[in-house]
Tab-separated table of C-alpha atoms in Angstrom:
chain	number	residue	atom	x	y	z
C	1	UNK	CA	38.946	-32.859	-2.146
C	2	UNK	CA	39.729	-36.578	-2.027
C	3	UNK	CA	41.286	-37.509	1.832
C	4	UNK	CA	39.722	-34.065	3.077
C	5	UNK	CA	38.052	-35.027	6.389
C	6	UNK	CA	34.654	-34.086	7.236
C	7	UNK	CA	35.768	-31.063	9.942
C	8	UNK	CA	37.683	-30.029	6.923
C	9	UNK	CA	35.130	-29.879	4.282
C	10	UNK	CA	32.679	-28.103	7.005
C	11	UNK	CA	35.698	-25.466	7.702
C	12	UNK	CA	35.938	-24.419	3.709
C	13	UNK	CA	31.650	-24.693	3.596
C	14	UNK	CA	31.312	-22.404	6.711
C	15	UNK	CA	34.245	-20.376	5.839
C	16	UNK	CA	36.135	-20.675	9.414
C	17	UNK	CA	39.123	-19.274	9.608
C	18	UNK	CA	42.526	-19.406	12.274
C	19	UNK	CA	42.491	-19.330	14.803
C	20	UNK	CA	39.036	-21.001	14.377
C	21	UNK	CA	38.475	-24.116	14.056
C	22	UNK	CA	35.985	-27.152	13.068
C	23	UNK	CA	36.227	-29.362	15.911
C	24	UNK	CA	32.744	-31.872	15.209
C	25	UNK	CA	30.582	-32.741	13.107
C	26	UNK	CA	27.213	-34.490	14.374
C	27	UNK	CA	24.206	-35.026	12.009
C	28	UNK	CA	20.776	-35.780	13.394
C	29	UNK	CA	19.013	-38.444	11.036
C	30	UNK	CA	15.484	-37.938	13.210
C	31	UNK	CA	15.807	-33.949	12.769
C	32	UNK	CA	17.603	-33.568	9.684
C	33	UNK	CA	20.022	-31.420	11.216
C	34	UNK	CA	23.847	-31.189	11.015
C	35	UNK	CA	25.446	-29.350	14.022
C	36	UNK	CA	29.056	-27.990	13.495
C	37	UNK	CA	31.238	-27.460	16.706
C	38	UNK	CA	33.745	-24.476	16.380
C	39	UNK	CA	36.372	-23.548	18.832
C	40	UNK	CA	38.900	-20.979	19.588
C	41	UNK	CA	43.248	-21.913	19.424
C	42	UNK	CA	43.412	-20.556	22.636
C	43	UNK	CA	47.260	-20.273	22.055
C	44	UNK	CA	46.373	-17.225	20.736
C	45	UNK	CA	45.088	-14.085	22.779
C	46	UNK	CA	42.025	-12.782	20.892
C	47	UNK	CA	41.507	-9.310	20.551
C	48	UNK	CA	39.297	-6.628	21.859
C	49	UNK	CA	36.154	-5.833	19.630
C	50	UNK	CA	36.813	-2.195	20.573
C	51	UNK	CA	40.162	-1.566	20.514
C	52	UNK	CA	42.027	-4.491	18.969
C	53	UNK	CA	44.232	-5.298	21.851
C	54	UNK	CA	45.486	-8.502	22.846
C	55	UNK	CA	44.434	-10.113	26.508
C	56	UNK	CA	43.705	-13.194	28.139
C	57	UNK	CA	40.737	-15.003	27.775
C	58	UNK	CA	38.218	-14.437	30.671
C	59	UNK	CA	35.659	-16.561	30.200
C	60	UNK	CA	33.082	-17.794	27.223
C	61	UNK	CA	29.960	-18.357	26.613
C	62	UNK	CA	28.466	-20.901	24.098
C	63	UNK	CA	26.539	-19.409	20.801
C	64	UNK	CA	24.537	-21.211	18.438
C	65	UNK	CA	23.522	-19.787	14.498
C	66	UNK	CA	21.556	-21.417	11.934
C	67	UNK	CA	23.600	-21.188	8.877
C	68	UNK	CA	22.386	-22.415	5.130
C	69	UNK	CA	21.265	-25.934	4.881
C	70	UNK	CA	23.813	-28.569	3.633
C	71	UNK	CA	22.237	-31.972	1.636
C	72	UNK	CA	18.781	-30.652	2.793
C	73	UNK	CA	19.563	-30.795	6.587
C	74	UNK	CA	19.559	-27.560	8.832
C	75	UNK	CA	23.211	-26.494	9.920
C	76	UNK	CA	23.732	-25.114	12.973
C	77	UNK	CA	27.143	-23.195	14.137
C	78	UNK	CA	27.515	-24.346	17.846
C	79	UNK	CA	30.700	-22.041	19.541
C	80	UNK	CA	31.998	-20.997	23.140
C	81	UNK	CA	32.598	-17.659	22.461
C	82	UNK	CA	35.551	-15.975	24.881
C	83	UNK	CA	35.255	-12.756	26.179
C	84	UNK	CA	38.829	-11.065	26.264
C	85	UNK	CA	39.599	-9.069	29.563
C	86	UNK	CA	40.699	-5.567	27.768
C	87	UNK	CA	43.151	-3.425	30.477
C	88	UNK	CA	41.244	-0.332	28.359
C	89	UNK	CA	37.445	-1.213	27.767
C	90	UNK	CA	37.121	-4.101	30.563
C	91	UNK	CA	35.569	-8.119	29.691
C	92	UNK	CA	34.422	-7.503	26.501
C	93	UNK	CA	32.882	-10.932	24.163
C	94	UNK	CA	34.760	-10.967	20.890
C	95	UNK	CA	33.606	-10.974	17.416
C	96	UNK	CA	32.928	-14.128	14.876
C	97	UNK	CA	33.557	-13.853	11.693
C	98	UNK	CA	30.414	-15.896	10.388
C	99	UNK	CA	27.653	-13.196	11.586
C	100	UNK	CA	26.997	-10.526	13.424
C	101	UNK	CA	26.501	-9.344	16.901
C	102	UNK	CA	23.294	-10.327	18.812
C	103	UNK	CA	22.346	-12.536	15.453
C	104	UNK	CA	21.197	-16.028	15.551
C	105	UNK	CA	22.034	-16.650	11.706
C	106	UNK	CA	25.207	-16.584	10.073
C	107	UNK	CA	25.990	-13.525	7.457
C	108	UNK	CA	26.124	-16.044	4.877
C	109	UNK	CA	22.508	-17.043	5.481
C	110	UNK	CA	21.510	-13.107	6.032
C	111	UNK	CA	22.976	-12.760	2.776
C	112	UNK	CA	20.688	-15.321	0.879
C	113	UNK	CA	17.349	-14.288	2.696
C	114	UNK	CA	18.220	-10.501	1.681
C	115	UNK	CA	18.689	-11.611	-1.831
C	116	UNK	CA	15.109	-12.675	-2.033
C	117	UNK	CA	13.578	-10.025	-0.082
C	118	UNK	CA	14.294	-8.430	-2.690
C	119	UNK	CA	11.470	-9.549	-5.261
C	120	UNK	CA	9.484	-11.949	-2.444
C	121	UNK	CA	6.980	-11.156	0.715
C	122	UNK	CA	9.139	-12.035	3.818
C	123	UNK	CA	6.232	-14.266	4.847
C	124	UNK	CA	7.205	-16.459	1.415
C	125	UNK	CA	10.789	-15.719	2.319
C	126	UNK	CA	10.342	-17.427	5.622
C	127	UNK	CA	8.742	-20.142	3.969
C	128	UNK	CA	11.397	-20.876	1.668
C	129	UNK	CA	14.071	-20.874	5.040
C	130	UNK	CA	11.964	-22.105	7.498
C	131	UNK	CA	11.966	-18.711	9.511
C	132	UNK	CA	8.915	-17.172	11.194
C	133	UNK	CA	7.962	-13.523	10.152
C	134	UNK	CA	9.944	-11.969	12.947
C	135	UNK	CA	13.180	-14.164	12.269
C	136	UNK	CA	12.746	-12.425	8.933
C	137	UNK	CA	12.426	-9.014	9.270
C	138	UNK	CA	14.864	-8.766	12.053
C	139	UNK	CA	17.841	-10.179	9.261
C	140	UNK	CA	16.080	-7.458	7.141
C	141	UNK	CA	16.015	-4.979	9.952
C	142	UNK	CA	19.856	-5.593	10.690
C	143	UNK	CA	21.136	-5.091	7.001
C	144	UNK	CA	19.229	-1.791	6.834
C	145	UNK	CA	21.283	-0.706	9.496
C	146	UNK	CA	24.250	-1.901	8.163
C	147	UNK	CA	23.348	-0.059	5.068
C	148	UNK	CA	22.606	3.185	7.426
C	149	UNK	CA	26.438	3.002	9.121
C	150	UNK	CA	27.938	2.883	6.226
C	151	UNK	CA	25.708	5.626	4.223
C	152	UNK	CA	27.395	8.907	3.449
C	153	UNK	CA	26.503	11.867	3.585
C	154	UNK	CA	24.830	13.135	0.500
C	155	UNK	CA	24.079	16.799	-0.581
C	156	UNK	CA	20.923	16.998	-2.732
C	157	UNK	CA	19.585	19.795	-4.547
C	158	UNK	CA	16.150	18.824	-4.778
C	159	UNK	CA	13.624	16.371	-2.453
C	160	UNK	CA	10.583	15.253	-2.146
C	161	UNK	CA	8.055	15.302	0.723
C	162	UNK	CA	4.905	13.238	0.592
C	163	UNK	CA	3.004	10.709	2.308
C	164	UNK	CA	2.167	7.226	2.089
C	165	UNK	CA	-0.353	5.198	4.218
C	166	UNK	CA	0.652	2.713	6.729
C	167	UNK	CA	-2.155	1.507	7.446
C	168	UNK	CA	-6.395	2.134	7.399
C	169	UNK	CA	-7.725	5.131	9.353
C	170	UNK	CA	-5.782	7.617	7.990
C	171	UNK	CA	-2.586	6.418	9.497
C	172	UNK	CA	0.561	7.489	7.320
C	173	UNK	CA	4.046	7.998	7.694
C	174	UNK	CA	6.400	10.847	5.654
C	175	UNK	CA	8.851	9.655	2.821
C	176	UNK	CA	11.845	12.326	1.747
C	177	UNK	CA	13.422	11.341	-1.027
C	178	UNK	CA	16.513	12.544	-2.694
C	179	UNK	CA	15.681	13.060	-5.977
C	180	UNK	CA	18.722	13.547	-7.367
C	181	UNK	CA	20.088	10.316	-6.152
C	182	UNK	CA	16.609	8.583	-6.293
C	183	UNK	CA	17.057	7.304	-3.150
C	184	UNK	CA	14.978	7.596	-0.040
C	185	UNK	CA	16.617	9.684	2.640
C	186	UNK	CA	14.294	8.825	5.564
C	187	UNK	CA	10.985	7.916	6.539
C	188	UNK	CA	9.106	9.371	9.334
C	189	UNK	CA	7.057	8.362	11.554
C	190	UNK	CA	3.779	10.779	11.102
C	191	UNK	CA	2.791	13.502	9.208
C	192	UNK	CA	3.083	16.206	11.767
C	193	UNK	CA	4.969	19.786	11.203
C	194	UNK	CA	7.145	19.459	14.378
C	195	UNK	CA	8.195	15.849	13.069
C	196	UNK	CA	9.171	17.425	9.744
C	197	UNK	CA	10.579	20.268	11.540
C	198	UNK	CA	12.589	18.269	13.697
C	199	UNK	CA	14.010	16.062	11.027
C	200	UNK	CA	15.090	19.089	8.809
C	201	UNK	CA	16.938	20.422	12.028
C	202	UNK	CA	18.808	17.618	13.126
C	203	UNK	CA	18.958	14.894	10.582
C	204	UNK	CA	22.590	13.658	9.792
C	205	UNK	CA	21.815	12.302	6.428
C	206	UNK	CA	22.020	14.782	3.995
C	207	UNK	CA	23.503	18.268	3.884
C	208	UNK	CA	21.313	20.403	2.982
C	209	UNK	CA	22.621	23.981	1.975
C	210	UNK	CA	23.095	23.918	-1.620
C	211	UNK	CA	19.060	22.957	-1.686
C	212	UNK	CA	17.526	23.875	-4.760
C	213	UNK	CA	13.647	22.832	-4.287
C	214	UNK	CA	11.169	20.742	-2.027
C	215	UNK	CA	8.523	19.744	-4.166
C	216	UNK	CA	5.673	18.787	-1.621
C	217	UNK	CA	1.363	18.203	-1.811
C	218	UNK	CA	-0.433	21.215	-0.810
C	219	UNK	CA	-0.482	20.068	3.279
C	220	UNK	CA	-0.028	23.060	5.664
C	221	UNK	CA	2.333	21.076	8.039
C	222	UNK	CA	4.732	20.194	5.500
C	223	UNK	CA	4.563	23.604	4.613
C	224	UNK	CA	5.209	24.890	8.300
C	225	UNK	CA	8.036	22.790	9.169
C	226	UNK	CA	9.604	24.535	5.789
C	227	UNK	CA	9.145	27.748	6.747
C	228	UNK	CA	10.594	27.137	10.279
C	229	UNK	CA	13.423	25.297	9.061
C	230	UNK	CA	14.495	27.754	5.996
C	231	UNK	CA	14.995	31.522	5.501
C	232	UNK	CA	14.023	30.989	1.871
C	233	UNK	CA	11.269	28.879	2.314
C	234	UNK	CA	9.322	30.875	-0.142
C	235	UNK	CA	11.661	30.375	-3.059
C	236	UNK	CA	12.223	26.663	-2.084
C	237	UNK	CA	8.490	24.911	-2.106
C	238	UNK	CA	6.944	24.143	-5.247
C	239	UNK	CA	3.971	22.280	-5.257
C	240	UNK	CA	3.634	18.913	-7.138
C	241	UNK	CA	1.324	18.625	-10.434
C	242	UNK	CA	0.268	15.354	-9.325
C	243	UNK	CA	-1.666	16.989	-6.525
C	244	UNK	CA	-2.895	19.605	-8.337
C	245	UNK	CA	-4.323	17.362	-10.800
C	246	UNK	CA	-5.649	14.963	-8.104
C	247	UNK	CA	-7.050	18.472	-6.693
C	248	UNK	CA	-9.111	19.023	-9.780
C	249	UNK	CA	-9.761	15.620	-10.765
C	250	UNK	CA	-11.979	15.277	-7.364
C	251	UNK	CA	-13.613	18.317	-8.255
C	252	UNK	CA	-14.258	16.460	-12.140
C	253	UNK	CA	-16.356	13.637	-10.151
C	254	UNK	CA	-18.126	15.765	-7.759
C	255	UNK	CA	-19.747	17.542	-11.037
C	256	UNK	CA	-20.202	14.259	-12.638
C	257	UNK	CA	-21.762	12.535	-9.851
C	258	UNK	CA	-24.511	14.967	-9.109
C	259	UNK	CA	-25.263	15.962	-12.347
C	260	UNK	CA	-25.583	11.425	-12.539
C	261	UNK	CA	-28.066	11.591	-10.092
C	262	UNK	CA	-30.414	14.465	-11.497
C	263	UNK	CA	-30.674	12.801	-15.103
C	264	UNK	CA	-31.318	9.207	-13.379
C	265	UNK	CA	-33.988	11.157	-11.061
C	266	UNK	CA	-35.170	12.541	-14.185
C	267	UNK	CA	-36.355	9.159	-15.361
C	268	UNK	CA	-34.556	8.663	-18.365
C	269	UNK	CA	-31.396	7.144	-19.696
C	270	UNK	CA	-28.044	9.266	-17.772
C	271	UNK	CA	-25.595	9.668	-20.544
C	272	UNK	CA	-23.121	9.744	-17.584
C	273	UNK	CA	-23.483	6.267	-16.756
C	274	UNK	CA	-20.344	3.772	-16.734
C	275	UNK	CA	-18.197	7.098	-17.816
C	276	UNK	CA	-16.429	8.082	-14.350
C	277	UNK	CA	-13.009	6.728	-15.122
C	278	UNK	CA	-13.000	8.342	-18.747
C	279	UNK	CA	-13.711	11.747	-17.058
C	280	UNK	CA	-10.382	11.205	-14.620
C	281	UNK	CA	-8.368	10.086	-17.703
C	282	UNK	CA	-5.855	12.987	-18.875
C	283	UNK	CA	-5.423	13.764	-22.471
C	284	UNK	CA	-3.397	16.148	-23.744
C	285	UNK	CA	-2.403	16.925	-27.752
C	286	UNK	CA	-0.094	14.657	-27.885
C	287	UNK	CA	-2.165	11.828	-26.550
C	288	UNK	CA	-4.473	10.145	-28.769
C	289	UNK	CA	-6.552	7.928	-26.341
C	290	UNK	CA	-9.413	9.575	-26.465
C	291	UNK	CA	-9.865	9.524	-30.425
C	292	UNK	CA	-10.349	6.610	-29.632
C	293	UNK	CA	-13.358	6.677	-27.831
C	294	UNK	CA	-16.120	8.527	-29.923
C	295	UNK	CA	-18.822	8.060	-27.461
C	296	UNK	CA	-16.665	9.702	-24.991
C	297	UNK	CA	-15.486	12.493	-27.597
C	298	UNK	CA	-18.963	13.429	-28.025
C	299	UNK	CA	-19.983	13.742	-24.462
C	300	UNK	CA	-16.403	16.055	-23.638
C	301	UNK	CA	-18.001	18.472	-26.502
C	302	UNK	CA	-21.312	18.635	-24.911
C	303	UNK	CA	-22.691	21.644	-22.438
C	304	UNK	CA	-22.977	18.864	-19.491
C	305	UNK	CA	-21.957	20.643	-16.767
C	306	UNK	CA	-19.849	17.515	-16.626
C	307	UNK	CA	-17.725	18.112	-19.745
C	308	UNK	CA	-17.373	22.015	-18.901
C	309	UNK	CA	-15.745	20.832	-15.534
C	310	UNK	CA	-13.206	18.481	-17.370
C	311	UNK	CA	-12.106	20.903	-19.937
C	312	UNK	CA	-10.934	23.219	-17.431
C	313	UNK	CA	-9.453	20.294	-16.098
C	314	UNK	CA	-7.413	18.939	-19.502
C	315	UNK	CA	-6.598	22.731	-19.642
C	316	UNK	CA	-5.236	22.578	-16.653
C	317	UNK	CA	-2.494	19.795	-17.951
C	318	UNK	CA	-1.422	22.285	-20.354
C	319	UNK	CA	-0.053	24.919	-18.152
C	320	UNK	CA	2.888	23.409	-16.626
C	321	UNK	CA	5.779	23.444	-19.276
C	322	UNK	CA	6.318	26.936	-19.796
C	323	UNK	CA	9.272	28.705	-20.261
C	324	UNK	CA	8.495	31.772	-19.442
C	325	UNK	CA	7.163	32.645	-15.575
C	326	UNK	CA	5.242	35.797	-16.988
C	327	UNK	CA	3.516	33.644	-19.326
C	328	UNK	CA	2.818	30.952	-17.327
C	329	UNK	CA	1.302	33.364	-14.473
C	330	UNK	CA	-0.868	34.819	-17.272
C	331	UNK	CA	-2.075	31.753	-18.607
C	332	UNK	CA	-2.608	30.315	-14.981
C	333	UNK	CA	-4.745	33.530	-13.503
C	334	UNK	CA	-6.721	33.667	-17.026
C	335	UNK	CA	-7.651	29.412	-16.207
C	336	UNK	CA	-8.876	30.610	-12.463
C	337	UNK	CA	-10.681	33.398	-13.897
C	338	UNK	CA	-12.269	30.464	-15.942
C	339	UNK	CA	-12.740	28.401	-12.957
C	340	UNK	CA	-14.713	31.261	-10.638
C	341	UNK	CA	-17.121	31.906	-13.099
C	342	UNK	CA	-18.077	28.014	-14.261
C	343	UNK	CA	-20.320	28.272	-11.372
C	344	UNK	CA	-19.598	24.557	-10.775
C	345	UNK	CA	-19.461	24.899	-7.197
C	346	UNK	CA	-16.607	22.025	-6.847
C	347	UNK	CA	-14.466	23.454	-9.532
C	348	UNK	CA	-14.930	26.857	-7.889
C	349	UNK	CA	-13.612	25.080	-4.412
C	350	UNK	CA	-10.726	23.873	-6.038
C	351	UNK	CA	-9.551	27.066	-7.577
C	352	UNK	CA	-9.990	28.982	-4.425
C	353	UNK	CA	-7.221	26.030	-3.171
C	354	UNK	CA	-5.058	26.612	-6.014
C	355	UNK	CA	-5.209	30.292	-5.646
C	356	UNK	CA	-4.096	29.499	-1.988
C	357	UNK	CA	-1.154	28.126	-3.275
C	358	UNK	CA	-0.458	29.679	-6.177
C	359	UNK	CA	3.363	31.058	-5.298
C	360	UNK	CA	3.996	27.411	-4.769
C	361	UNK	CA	2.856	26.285	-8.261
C	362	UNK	CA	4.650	29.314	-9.782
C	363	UNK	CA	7.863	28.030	-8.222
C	364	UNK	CA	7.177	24.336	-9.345
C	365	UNK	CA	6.733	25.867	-12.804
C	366	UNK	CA	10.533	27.850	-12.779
C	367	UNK	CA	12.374	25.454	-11.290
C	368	UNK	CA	10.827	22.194	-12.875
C	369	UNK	CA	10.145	20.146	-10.660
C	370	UNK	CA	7.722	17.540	-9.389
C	371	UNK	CA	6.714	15.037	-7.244
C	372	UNK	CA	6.475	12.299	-10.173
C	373	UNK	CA	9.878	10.299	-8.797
C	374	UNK	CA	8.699	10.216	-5.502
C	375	UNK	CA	4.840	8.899	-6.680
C	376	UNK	CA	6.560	6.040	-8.569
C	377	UNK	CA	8.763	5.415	-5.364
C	378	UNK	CA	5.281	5.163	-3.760
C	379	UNK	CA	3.549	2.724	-5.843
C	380	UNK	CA	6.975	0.486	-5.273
C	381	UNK	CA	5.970	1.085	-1.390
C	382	UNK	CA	2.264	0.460	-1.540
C	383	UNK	CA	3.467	-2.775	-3.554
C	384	UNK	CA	5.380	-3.825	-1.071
C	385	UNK	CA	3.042	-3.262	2.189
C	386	UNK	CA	0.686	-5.078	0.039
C	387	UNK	CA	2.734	-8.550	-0.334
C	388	UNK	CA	3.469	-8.079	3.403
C	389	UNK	CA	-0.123	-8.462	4.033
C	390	UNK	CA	0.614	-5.073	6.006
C	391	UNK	CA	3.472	-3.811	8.590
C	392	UNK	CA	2.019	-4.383	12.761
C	393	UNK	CA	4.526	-0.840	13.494
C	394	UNK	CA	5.806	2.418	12.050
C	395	UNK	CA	9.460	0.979	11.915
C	396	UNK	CA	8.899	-2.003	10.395
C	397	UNK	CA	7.520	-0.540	7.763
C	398	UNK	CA	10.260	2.124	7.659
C	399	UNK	CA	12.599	-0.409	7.475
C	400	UNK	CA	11.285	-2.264	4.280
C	401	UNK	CA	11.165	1.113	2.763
C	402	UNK	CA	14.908	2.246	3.362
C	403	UNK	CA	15.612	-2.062	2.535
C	404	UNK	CA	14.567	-1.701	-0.821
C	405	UNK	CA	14.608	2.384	-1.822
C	406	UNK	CA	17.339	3.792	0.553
C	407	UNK	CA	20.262	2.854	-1.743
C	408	UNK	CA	21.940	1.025	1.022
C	409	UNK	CA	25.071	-0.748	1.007
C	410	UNK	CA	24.545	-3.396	3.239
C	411	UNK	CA	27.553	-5.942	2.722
C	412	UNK	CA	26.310	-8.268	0.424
């Protein structure tokens, strides 16, 4: 605006607002930076962050924030901040309006670096700001608890229990997703039944009597921590297709890889060579993929012990969509009858698992439900851990999940 002076222009850019005020501006030509003093109109008696009473000022102490750049220099917020002596709630250091407590950064410049978390690794994020790593995912850390004070409480019908890997050695935490909301409730720090048990007794998150199902993998802690949490655990779990099929799928390549290894010790040609990942590919009748393939065709309609193993396998597939329980039991016992006399010793494993849990895929089969929402959830997570060249602790990595999967509002 033409005759604006510079404090003014900075007080519309920053956004400071009475009683603050833009009292200098100072740019640094050596370090490119531009450094905006703000004070207080200490004709006015500020209020307490906790109660909102007036008092005198009692002292201050000076603040600085990096806010975003202006004309390619780095702008930083420079304020004595007073601390109001409340008669109620004692000396007490008031609130800004440019960013929040215990932050370096303004909310303005929060608000940018969230907006490219979104689709960018913080370490490119950083980058692009100038920020290190930790400057980073502590803006990310802050507006997933932002997001988490304002979240209310929801009252889902069905979840989802798995587990995703943190990092090598078997380390993994446990994801419970809402799966009628899509969004990720929490994120645990283990595996463990107690952990589980624990959160299902005193989380705050979710209300959880009108629970319909809790489709979960075949893993006897998940398992426990549902029957010590719920009198009608029994009627509640239903075990996730995915994992069944991943279940017999394993079996699938333990019959394909021995039976490699006796035709190539045979000395000629193995017909089973280069055809692992066609053997872990489903088909069903409505999927025309493996027409496709007449090599392939030929080999699934051969006695190799191979092909036996995946057609009780792509049988398998066929069992879940039906809409009758008695039928579906029928059909199910008459495949494991199938399976324990195949004499293919890994097939034969895996039915005595699914037998284990049959009740469970019984229940997954009446109440229709799976797993499949919370699998897709985490691919988005592996995704993730993978642009941020991996997460150095559990709650980092909790955090990026519930940044981008929690359905947070976090003020932006």
């Amino acid at each position: 605006m033409l005759g604006e002076t510079l404090e003014e222009f900075y007080s519309g850019l920053l956004g400071v607002e009475e009683p603050w005020g833009v009292e200098e501006i100072v740019r640094n030509s050596t370090t490119r930076e531009v450094h905006a003093r703000i004070v207080y109109d200490e004709s006015e008696q500020p209020e307490c962050p906790t109660c909102g009473k007036r008092g005198p000022i009692h002292d201050r102490k000076a603040r600085r924030w990096r806010h975003l750049d202006s004309c390619n220099h780095k702008t930083i917020i420079e304020a004595e901040i007073p601390r109001v002596k409340c008669p109620d709630h004692g000396v007490l250091q008031i609130k800004v309006l440019w960013a929040e407590k215990n932050s370096r950064f303004t909310l303005e410049l929060e608000r940018h670096v969230c907006q490219w978390l979104r689709s960018a690794s913080i370490s490119e994020v950083g980058f692009m700001f100038d920020l290190s790593w930790d400057e980073v995912a502590g803006i990310q850390e802050r507006a997933v608890r932002r997001g988490l004070s304002r979240r209310k409480k929801v009252q889902p019908k069905n979840i989802g229990v798995d587990e995703t890997s943190f990092q090598k050695r078997h380390e993994y935490v446990t994801v419970i997703l809402a799966k009628d909301e899509t969004t990720v409730l929490d994120v645990l720090q283990d595996r463990k039944a107690e952990t589980l048990s624990a959160w299902f007794g005193t989380q705050e998150v979710a209300d959880l009597k009108a629970l319909q199902s809790i489709s979960m993998d075949m893993w006897d802690p998940y398992i426990k921590a549902a029957r010590e949490s719920f009198e009608n655990w029994e009627s509640l779990v239903a075990f996730d297709r995915y994992h069944v099929a991943q279940h017999l799928n394993k079996a699938v390549d333990k019959v394909r890889a021995q039976e490699n290894r006796e035709l190539a010790n045979a000395g000629g040609p193995s017909e089973l060579s280069g055809t692992k990942f066609d053997w872990l590919r489903t088909s069903t009748r409505t999927d025309n993929r493996t027409g496709n393939r007449p090599a392939f065709m030929l080999l699934s309609r051969s006695n190799l012990r191979t092909a036996r193993a995946w057609r009780i396998k792509e049988a398998a597939t066929l069992l879940w969509g039906f809409s009758y329980l008695g039928v579906a039991e029928k059909r199910w016992k008459e495949l494991l009858s199938w399976i324990s006399r195949s004499k293919l010793e890994p097939m034969i494993k895996a039915g005595r698992m699914i037998r284990k849990y049959f009740w469970g895929i019984l229940n997954a089969i009446r109440l229709k439900v799976s797993n499949a929402m919370l699998e897709s959830v985490n691919s988005g997570i592996q995704r993730i851990k993978r642009m941020a060249c991996g997460f150095r602790n559990r709650e980092r990595f909790r955090m990026a999940i519930l940044f981008h999967f929690g359905g947070l509002d976090m003020g932006f």
